[in-house]
mmCIF file of C-alpha atoms in Angstrom:
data_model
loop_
_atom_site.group_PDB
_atom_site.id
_atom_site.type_symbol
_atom_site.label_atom_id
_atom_site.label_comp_id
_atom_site.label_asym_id
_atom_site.label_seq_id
_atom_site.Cartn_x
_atom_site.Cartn_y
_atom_site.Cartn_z
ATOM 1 C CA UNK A 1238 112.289 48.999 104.647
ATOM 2 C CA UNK A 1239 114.593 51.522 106.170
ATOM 3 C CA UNK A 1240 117.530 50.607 103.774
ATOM 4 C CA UNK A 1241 115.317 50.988 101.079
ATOM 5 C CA UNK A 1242 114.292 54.218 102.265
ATOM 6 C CA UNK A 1243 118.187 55.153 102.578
ATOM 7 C CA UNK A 1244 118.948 53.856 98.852
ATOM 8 C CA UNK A 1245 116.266 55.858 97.525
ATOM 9 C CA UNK A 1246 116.914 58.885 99.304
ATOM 10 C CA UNK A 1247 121.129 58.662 98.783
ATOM 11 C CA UNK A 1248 120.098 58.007 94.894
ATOM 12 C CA UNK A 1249 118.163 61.530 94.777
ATOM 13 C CA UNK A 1250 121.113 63.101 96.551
ATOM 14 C CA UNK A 1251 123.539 62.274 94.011
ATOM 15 C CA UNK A 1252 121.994 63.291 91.231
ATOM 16 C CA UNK A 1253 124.349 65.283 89.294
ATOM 17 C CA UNK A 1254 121.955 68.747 89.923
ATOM 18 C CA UNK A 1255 121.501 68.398 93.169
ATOM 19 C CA UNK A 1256 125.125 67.670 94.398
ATOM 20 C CA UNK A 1257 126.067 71.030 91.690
ATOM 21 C CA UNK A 1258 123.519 73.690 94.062
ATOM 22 C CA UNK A 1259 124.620 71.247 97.547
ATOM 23 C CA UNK A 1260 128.806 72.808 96.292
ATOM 24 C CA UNK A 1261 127.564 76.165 95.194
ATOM 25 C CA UNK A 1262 125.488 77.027 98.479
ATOM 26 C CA UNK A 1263 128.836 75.952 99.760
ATOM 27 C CA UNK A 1264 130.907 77.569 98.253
ATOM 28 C CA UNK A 1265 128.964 80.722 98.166
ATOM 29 C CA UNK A 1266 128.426 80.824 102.242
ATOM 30 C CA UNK A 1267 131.852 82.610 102.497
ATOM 31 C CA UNK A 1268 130.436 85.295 99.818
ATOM 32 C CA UNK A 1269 127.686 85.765 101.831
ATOM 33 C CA UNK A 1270 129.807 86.411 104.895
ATOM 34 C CA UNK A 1271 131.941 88.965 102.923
ATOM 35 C CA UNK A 1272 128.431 90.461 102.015
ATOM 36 C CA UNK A 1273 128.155 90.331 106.122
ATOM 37 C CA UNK A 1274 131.341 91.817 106.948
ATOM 38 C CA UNK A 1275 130.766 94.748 104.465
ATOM 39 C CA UNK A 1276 126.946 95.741 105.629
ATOM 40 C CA UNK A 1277 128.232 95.095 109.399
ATOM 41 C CA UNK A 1278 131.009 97.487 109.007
ATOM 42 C CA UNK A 1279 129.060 100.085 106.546
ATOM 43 C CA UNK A 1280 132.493 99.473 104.214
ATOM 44 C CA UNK A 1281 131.596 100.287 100.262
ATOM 45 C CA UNK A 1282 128.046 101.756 101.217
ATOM 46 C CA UNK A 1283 128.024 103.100 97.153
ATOM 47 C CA UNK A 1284 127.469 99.183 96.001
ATOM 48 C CA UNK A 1285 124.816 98.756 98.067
ATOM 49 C CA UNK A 1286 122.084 99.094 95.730
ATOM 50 C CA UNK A 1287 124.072 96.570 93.834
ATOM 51 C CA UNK A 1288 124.659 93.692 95.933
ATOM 52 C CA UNK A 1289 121.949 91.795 95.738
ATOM 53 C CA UNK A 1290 122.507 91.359 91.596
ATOM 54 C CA UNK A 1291 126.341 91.034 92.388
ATOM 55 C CA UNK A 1292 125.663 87.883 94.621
ATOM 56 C CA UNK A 1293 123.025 86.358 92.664
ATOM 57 C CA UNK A 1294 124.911 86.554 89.493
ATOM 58 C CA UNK A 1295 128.192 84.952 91.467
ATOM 59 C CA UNK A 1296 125.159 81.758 92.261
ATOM 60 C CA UNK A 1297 124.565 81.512 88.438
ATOM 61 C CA UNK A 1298 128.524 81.454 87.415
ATOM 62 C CA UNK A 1299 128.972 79.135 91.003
ATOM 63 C CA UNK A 1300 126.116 76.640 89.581
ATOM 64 C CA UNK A 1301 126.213 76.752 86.039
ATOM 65 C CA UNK A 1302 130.192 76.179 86.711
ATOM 66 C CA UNK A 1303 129.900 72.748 89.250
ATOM 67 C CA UNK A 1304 126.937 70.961 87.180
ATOM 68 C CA UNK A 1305 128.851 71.693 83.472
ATOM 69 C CA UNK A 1306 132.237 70.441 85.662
ATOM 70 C CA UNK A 1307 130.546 67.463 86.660
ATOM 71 C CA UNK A 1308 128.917 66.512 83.289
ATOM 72 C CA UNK A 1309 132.758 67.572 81.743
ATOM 73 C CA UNK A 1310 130.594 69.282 79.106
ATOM 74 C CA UNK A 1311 131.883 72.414 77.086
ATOM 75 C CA UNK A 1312 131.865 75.510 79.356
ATOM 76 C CA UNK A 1313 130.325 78.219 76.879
ATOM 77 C CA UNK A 1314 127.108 76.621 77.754
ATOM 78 C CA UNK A 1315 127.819 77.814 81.098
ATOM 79 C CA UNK A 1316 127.920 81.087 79.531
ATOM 80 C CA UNK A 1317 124.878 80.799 77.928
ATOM 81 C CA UNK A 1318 122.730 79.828 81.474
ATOM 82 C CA UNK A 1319 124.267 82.815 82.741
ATOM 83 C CA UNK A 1320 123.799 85.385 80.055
ATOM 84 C CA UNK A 1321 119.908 83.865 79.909
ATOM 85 C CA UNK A 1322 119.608 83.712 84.109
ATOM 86 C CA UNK A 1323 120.957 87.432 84.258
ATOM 87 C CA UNK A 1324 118.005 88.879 81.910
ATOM 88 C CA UNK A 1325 115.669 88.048 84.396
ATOM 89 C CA UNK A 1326 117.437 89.821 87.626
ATOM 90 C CA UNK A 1327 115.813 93.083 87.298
ATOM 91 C CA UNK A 1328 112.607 92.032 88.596
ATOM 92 C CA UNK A 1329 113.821 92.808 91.354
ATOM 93 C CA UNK A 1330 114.534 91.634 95.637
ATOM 94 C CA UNK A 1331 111.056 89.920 95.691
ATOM 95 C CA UNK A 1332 111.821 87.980 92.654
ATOM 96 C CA UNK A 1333 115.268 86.654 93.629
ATOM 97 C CA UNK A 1334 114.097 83.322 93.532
ATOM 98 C CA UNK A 1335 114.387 83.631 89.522
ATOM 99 C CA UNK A 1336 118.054 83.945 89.519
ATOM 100 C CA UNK A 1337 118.401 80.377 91.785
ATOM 101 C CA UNK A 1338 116.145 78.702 89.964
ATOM 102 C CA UNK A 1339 116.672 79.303 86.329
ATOM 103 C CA UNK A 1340 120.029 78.541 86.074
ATOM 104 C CA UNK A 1341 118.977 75.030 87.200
ATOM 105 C CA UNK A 1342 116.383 74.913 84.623
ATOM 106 C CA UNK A 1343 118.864 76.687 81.517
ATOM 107 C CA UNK A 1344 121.664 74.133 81.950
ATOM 108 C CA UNK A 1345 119.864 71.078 82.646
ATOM 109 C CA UNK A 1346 117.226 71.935 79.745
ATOM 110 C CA UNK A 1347 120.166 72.753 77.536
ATOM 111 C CA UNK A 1348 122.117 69.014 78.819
ATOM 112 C CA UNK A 1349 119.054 66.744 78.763
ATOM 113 C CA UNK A 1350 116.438 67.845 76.553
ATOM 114 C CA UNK A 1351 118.771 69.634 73.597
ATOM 115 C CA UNK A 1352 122.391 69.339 73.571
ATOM 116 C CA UNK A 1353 122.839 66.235 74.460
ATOM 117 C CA UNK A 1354 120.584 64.341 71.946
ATOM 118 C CA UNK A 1355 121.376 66.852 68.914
ATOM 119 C CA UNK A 1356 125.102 66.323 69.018
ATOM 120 C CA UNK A 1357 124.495 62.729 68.909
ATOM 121 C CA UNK A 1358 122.463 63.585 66.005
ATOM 122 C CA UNK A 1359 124.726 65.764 64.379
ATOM 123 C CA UNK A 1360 127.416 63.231 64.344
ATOM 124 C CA UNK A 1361 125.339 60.928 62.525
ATOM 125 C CA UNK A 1362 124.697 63.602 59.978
ATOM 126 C CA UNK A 1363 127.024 66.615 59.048
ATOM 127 C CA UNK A 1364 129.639 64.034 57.940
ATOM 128 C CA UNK A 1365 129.546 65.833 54.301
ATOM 129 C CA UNK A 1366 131.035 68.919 55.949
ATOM 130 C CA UNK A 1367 134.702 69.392 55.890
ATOM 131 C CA UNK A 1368 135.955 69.208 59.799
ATOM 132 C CA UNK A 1369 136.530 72.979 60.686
ATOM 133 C CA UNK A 1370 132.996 73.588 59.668
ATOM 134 C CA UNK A 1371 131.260 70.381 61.172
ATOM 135 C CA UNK A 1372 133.113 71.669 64.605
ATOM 136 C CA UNK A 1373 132.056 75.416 63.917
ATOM 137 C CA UNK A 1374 128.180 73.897 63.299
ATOM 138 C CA UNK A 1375 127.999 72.269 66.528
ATOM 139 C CA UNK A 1376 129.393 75.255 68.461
ATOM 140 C CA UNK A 1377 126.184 76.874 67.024
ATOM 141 C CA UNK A 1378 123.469 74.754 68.212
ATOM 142 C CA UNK A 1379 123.870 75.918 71.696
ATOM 143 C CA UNK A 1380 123.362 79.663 70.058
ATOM 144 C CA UNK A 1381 120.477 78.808 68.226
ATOM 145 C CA UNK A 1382 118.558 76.481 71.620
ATOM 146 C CA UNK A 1383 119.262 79.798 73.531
ATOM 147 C CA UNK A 1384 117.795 82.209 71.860
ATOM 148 C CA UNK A 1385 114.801 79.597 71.213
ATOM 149 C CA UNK A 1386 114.766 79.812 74.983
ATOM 150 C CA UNK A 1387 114.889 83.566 75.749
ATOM 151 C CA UNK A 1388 111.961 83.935 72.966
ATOM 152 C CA UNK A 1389 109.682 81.590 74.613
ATOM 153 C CA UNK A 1390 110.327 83.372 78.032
ATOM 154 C CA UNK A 1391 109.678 86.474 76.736
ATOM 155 C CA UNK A 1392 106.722 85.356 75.348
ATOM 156 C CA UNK A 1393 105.523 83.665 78.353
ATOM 157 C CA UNK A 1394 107.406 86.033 80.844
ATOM 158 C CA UNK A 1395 104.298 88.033 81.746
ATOM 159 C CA UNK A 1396 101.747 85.019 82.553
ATOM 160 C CA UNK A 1397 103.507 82.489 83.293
ATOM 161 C CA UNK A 1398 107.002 83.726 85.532
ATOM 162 C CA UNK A 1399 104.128 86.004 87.767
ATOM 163 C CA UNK A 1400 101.943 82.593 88.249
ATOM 164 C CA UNK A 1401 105.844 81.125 89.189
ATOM 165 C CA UNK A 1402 106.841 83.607 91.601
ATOM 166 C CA UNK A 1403 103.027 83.480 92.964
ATOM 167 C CA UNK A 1404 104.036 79.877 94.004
ATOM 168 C CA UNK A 1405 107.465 80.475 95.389
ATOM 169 C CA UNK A 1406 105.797 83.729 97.209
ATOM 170 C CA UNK A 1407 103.601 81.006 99.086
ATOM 171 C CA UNK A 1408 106.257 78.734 100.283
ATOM 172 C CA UNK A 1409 108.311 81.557 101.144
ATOM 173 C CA UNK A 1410 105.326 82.770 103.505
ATOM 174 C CA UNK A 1411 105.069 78.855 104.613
ATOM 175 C CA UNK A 1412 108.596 78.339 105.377
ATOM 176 C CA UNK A 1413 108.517 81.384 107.496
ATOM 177 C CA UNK A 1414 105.546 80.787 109.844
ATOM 178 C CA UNK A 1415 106.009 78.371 112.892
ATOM 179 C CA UNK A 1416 104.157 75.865 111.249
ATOM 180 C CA UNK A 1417 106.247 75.453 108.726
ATOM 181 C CA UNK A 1418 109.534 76.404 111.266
ATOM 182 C CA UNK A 1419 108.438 73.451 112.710
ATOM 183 C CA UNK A 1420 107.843 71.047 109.905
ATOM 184 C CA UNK A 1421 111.227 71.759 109.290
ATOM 185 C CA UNK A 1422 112.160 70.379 112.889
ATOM 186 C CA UNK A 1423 110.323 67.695 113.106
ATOM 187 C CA UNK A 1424 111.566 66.948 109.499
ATOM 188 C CA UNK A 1425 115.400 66.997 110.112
ATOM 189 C CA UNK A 1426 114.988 65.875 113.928
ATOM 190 C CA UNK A 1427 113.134 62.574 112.050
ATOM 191 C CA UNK A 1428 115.432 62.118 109.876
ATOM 192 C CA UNK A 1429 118.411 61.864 112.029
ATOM 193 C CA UNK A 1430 116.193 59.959 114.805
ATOM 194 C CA UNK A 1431 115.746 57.354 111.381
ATOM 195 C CA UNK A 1432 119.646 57.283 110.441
ATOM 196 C CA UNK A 1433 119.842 59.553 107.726
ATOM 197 C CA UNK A 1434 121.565 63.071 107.980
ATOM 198 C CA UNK A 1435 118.497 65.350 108.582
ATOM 199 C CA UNK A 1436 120.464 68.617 107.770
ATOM 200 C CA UNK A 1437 121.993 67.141 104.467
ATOM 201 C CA UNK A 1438 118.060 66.276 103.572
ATOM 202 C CA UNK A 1439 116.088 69.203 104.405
ATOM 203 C CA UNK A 1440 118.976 71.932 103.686
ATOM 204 C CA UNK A 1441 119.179 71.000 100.452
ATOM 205 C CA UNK A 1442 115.689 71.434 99.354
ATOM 206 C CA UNK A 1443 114.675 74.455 101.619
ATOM 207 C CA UNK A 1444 118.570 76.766 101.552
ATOM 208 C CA UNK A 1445 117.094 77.750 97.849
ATOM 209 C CA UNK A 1446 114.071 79.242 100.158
ATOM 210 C CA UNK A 1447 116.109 80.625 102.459
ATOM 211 C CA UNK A 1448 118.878 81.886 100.698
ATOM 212 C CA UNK A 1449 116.210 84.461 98.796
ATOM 213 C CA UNK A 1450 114.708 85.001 102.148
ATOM 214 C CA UNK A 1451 118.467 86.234 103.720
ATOM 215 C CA UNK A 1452 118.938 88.060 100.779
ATOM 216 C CA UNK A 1453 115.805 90.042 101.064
ATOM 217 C CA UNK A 1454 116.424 90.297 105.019
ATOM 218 C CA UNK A 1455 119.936 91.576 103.985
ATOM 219 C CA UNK A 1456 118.124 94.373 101.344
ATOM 220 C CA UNK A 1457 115.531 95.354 103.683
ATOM 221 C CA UNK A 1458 118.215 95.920 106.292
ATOM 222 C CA UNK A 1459 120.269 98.175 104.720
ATOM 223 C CA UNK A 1460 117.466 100.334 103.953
ATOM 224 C CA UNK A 1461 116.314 100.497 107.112
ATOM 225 C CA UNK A 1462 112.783 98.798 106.449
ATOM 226 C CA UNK A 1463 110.586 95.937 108.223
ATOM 227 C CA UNK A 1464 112.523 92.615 107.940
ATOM 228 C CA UNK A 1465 109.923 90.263 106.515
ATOM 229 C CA UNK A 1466 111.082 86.708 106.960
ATOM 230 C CA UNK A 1467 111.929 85.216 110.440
ATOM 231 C CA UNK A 1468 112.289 81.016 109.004
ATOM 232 C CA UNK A 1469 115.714 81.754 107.205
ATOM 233 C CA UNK A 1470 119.040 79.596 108.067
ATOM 234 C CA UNK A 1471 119.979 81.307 110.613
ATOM 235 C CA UNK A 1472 117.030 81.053 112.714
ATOM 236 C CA UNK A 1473 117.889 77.352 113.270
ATOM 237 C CA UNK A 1474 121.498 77.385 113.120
ATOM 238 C CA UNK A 1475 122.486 79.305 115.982
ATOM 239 C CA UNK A 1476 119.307 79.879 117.949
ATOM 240 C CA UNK A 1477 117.728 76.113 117.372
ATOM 241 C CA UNK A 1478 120.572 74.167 116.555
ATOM 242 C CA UNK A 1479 122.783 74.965 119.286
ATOM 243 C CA UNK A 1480 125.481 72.124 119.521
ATOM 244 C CA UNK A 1481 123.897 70.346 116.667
ATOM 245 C CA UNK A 1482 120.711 69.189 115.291
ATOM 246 C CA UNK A 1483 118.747 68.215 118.338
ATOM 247 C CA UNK A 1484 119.792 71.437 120.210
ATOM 248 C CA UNK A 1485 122.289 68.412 122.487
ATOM 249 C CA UNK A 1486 124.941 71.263 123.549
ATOM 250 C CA UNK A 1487 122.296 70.768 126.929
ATOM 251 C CA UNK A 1488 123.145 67.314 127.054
ATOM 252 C CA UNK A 1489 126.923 67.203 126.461
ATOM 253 C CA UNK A 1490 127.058 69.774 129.442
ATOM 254 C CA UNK A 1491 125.294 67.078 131.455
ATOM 255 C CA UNK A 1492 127.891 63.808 130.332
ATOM 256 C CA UNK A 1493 130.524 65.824 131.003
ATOM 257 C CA UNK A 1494 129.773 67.663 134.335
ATOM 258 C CA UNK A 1495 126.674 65.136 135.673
ATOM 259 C CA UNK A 1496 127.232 61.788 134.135
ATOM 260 C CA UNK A 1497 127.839 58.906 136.697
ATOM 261 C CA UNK A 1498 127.936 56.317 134.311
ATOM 262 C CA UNK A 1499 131.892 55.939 132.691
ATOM 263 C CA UNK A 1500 130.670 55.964 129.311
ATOM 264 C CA UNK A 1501 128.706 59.063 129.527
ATOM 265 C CA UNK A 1502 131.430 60.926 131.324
ATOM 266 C CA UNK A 1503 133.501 59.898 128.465
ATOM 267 C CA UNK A 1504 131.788 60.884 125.553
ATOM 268 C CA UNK A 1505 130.822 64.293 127.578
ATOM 269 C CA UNK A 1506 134.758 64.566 127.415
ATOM 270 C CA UNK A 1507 135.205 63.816 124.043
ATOM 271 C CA UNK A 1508 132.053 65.618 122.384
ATOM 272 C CA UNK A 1509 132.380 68.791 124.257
ATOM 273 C CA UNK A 1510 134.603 70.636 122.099
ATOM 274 C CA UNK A 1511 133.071 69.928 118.328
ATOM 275 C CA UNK A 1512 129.862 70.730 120.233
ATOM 276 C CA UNK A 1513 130.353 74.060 120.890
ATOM 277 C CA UNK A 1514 131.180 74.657 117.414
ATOM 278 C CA UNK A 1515 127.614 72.740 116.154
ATOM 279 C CA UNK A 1516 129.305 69.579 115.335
ATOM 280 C CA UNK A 1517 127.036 66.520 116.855
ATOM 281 C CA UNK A 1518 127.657 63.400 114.880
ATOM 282 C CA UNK A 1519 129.117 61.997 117.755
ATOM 283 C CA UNK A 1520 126.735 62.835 119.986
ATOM 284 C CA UNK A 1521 123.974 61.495 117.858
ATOM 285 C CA UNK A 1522 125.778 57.825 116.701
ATOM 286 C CA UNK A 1523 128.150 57.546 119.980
ATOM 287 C CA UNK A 1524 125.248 58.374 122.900
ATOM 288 C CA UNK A 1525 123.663 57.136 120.818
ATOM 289 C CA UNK A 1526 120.543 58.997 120.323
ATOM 290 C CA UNK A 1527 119.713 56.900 116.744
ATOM 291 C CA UNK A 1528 117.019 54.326 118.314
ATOM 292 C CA UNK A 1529 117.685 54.801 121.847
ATOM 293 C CA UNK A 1530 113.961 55.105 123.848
ATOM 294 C CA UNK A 1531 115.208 57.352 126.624
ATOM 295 C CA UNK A 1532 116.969 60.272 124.502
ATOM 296 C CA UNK A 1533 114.881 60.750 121.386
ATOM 297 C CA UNK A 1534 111.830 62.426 123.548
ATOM 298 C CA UNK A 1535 114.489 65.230 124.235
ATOM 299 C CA UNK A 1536 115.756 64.962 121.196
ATOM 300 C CA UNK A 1537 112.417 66.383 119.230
ATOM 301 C CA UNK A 1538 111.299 68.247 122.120
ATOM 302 C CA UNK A 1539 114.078 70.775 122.504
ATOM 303 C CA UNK A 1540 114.668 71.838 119.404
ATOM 304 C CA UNK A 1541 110.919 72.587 119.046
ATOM 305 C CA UNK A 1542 110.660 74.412 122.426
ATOM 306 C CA UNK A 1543 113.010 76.566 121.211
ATOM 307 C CA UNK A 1544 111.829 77.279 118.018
ATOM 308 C CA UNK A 1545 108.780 78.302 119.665
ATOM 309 C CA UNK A 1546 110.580 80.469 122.161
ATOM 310 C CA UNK A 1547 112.838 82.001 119.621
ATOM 311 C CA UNK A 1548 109.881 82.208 117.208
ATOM 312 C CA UNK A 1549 107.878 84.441 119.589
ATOM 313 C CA UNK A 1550 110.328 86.713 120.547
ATOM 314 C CA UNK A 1551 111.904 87.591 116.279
ATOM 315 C CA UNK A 1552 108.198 88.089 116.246
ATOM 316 C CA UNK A 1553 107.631 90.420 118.723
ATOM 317 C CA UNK A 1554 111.079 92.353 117.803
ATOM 318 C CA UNK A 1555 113.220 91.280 121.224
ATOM 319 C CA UNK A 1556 115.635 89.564 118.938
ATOM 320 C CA UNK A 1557 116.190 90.955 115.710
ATOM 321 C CA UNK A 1558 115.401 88.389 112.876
ATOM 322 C CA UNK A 1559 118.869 87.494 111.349
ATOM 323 C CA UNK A 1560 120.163 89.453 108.318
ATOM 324 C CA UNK A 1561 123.417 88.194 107.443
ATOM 325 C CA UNK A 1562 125.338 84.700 107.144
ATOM 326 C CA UNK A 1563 128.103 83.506 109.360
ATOM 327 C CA UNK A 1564 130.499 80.475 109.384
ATOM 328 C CA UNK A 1565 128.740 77.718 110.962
ATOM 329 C CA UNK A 1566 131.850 76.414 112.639
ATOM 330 C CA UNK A 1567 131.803 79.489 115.062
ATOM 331 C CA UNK A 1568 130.471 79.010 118.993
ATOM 332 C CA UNK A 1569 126.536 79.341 118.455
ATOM 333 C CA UNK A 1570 126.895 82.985 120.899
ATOM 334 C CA UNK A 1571 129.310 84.753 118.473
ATOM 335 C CA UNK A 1572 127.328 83.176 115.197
ATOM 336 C CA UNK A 1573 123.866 84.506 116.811
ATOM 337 C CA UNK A 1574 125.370 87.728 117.799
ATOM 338 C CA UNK A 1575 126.533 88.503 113.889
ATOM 339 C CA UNK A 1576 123.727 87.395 111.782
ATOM 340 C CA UNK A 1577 121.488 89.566 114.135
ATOM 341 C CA UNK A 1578 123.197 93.074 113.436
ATOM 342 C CA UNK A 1579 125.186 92.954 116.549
ATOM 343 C CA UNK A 1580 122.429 92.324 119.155
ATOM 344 C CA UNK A 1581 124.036 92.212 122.934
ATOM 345 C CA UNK A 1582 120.857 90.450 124.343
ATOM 346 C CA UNK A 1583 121.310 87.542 121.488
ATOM 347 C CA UNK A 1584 124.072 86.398 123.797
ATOM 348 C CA UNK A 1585 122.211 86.195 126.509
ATOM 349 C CA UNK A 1586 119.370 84.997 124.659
ATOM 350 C CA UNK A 1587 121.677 81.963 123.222
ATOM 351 C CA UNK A 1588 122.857 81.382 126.977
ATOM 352 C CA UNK A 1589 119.057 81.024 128.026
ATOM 353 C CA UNK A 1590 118.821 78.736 125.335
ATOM 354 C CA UNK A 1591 121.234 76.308 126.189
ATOM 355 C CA UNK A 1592 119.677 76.261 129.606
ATOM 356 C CA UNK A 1593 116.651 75.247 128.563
ATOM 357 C CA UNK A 1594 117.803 72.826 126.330
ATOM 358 C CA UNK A 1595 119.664 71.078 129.395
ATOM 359 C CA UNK A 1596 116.590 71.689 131.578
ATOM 360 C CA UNK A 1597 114.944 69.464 128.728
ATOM 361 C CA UNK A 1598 117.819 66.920 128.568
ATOM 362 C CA UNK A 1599 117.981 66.729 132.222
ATOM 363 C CA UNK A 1600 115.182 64.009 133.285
ATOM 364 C CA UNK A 1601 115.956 61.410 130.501
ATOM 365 C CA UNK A 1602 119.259 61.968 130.918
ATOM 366 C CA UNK A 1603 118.951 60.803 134.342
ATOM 367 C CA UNK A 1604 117.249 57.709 133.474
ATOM 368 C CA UNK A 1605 119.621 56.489 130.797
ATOM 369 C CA UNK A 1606 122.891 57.744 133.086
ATOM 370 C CA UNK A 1607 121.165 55.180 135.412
ATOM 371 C CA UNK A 1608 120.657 52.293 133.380
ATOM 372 C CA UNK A 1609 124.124 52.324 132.015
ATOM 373 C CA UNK A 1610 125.313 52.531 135.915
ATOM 374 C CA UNK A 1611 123.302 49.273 136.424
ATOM 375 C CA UNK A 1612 125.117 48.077 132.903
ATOM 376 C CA UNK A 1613 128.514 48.920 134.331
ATOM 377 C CA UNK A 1614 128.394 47.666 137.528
ATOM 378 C CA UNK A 1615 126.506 43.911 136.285
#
């Protein structure tokens, strides 16, 4: 059932669209950071007003580019998803969302439902044009589909894109309450405990979500107002996450300073390193935490003590709710420390955090360090 489950899931991650925004939130998290750097250092203050249109129309060009690479279809209809995505970014910070989501919809309408079936048509039947203007015909179609397209939207633009940002407004308020923060644990933490890369899973359906979410965070922070939206990436990556999915920093500090048992000692040694800088694959298949009875209590109970923890105090303004993007390979102190503005006490806080994560770790720990001390010694 399980493999299955795996097949079905690893065929939906490979689809051509999703693998296309999976390399252009990639690509784009070291715009994002360059967005970071200039806010943090109050460098080119006159493009503020302008940043959020100049990073959402670098996600259209990003997208539009990596799905039209991967189908090797001609790029001018990457031109036309832009040109179509970009009349739609002056509604504005709240209605971000727009300029993720429609180039989606603009390239794979234009690839599925219209190009793709009227060339095949049109080489059936233009034959009784000479070549240069059979080729010159084609080009057109794409024309004539978009501008079909921007009619109907402008048409439809005033009933049916406010009952579409009415939806995305509600899972934006979902994503960042706790129940929904934790959802999102449970969700990734479940998948991993199961096999399957949690991250890879959920980050690819919710980093749409929170990549508006940042970007309003980022807007509302540069003119001083109320940041709205605690659930963004950052939230989990450096003050859930710490060492990994799992929050198992805590426990890597225990193999490698507590173990008794050779093999934990070992891995301790080996793991410490990648999981200070968040990487825990290791951790998770070589412990291994994947189906092991006495390490995936921990495992789910961590991370969502300290989303809780974390949750309450972005709330009640003792950390500042994070603003910016930073490269996820950095030690989880210096990554919580820069998304936050520059907050001192998010050290500390990030310190605490790894405490209690160990403090968590600690008693199964102890139980499974004993068994495989029994196991060694047989």
């Amino acid at each position: 059932m399980s493999e299955q489950i795996n097949d079905y899931i690893n065929k939906i991650i490979n689809l051509d669209f999703i693998q296309a925004l999976k390399m252009t939130f990639v690509h784009m998290t070291l715009c994002f950071v360059v967005l970071g750097i200039i806010v943090f250092f109050q460098w080119f203050s006159i493009f503020y007003p302008y940043i959020e249109c100049i990073y959402f129309l670098m996600i259209q060009m990003m997208y539009a580019f990596q799905y039209i690479q991967r189908k090797k279809l001609n790029p001018v209809f990457m031109l036309f998803s832009v040109l179509l995505s970009m009349l739609f970014i002056y509604y504005g910070k709240q209605y971000s969302i727009l300029t993720l989501t429609l180039p989606v919809l603009f390239v794979h309408m234009i690839y599925l439902a219209m190009i793709h079936r009227m060339s095949l048509y049109l080489e059936k039947r233009i034959h009784f044009f000479i070549e240069p203007i059979e080729a010159y015909f084609k080009q057109l179609v794409p024309v004539f589909i978009a501008a079909l397209l921007i009619m109907g939207l402008i048409y439809c633009q005033n009933t049916y894109i406010g009952l579409f940002i009415s939806c995305v407004q509600l899972c934006l308020s979902f994503l960042t309450s706790i129940i929904g923060i934790l959802l999102i644990v449970v969700l990734t933490c479940g998948f991993w405990l199961s096999g399957i890369h949690g991250v890879a899973m959920v980050g690819i359906l919710a980093r749409p979500f929170w990549t508006q979410m940042l970007m309003v965070n980022l807007i509302c922070y540069i003119n001083h107002q109320a940041i709205p939206y605690i659930g963004v990436e950052g939230f989990y990556q450096w003050f859930v996450w710490i060492g990994g999915s799992g929050a198992t920093l805590g426990l890597v500090l225990l193999c490698q300073f507590f173990a008794k048992s050779h093999y934990l000692r070992q891995m301790g040694h080996q793991t410490l390193q990648s999981g200070l800088i968040n990487i825990n694959e290791p951790v998770i298949f070589g412990a291994p935490i994947v189906q092991n009875r006495y390490l995936r209590i921990p495992f789910l109970a961590a991370p969502i003590v300290m989303s809780l923890c974390t949750y309450i105090m972005m709330a009640y303004h003792y950390i500042n709710i994070p603003v910016m993007l930073a490269p996820w390979v950095l030690p989880s102190v210096f990554g919580g420390f820069w998304v936050t503005g520059g907050q001192i006490f998010s050290i500390l806080y990030i310190i605490g955090m790894i405490i209690v994560s160990l403090i968590i770790y600690l008693p199964f720990f102890i139980c499974y360090d004993r068994q495989l001390v029994k196991e060694e010694n047989a």
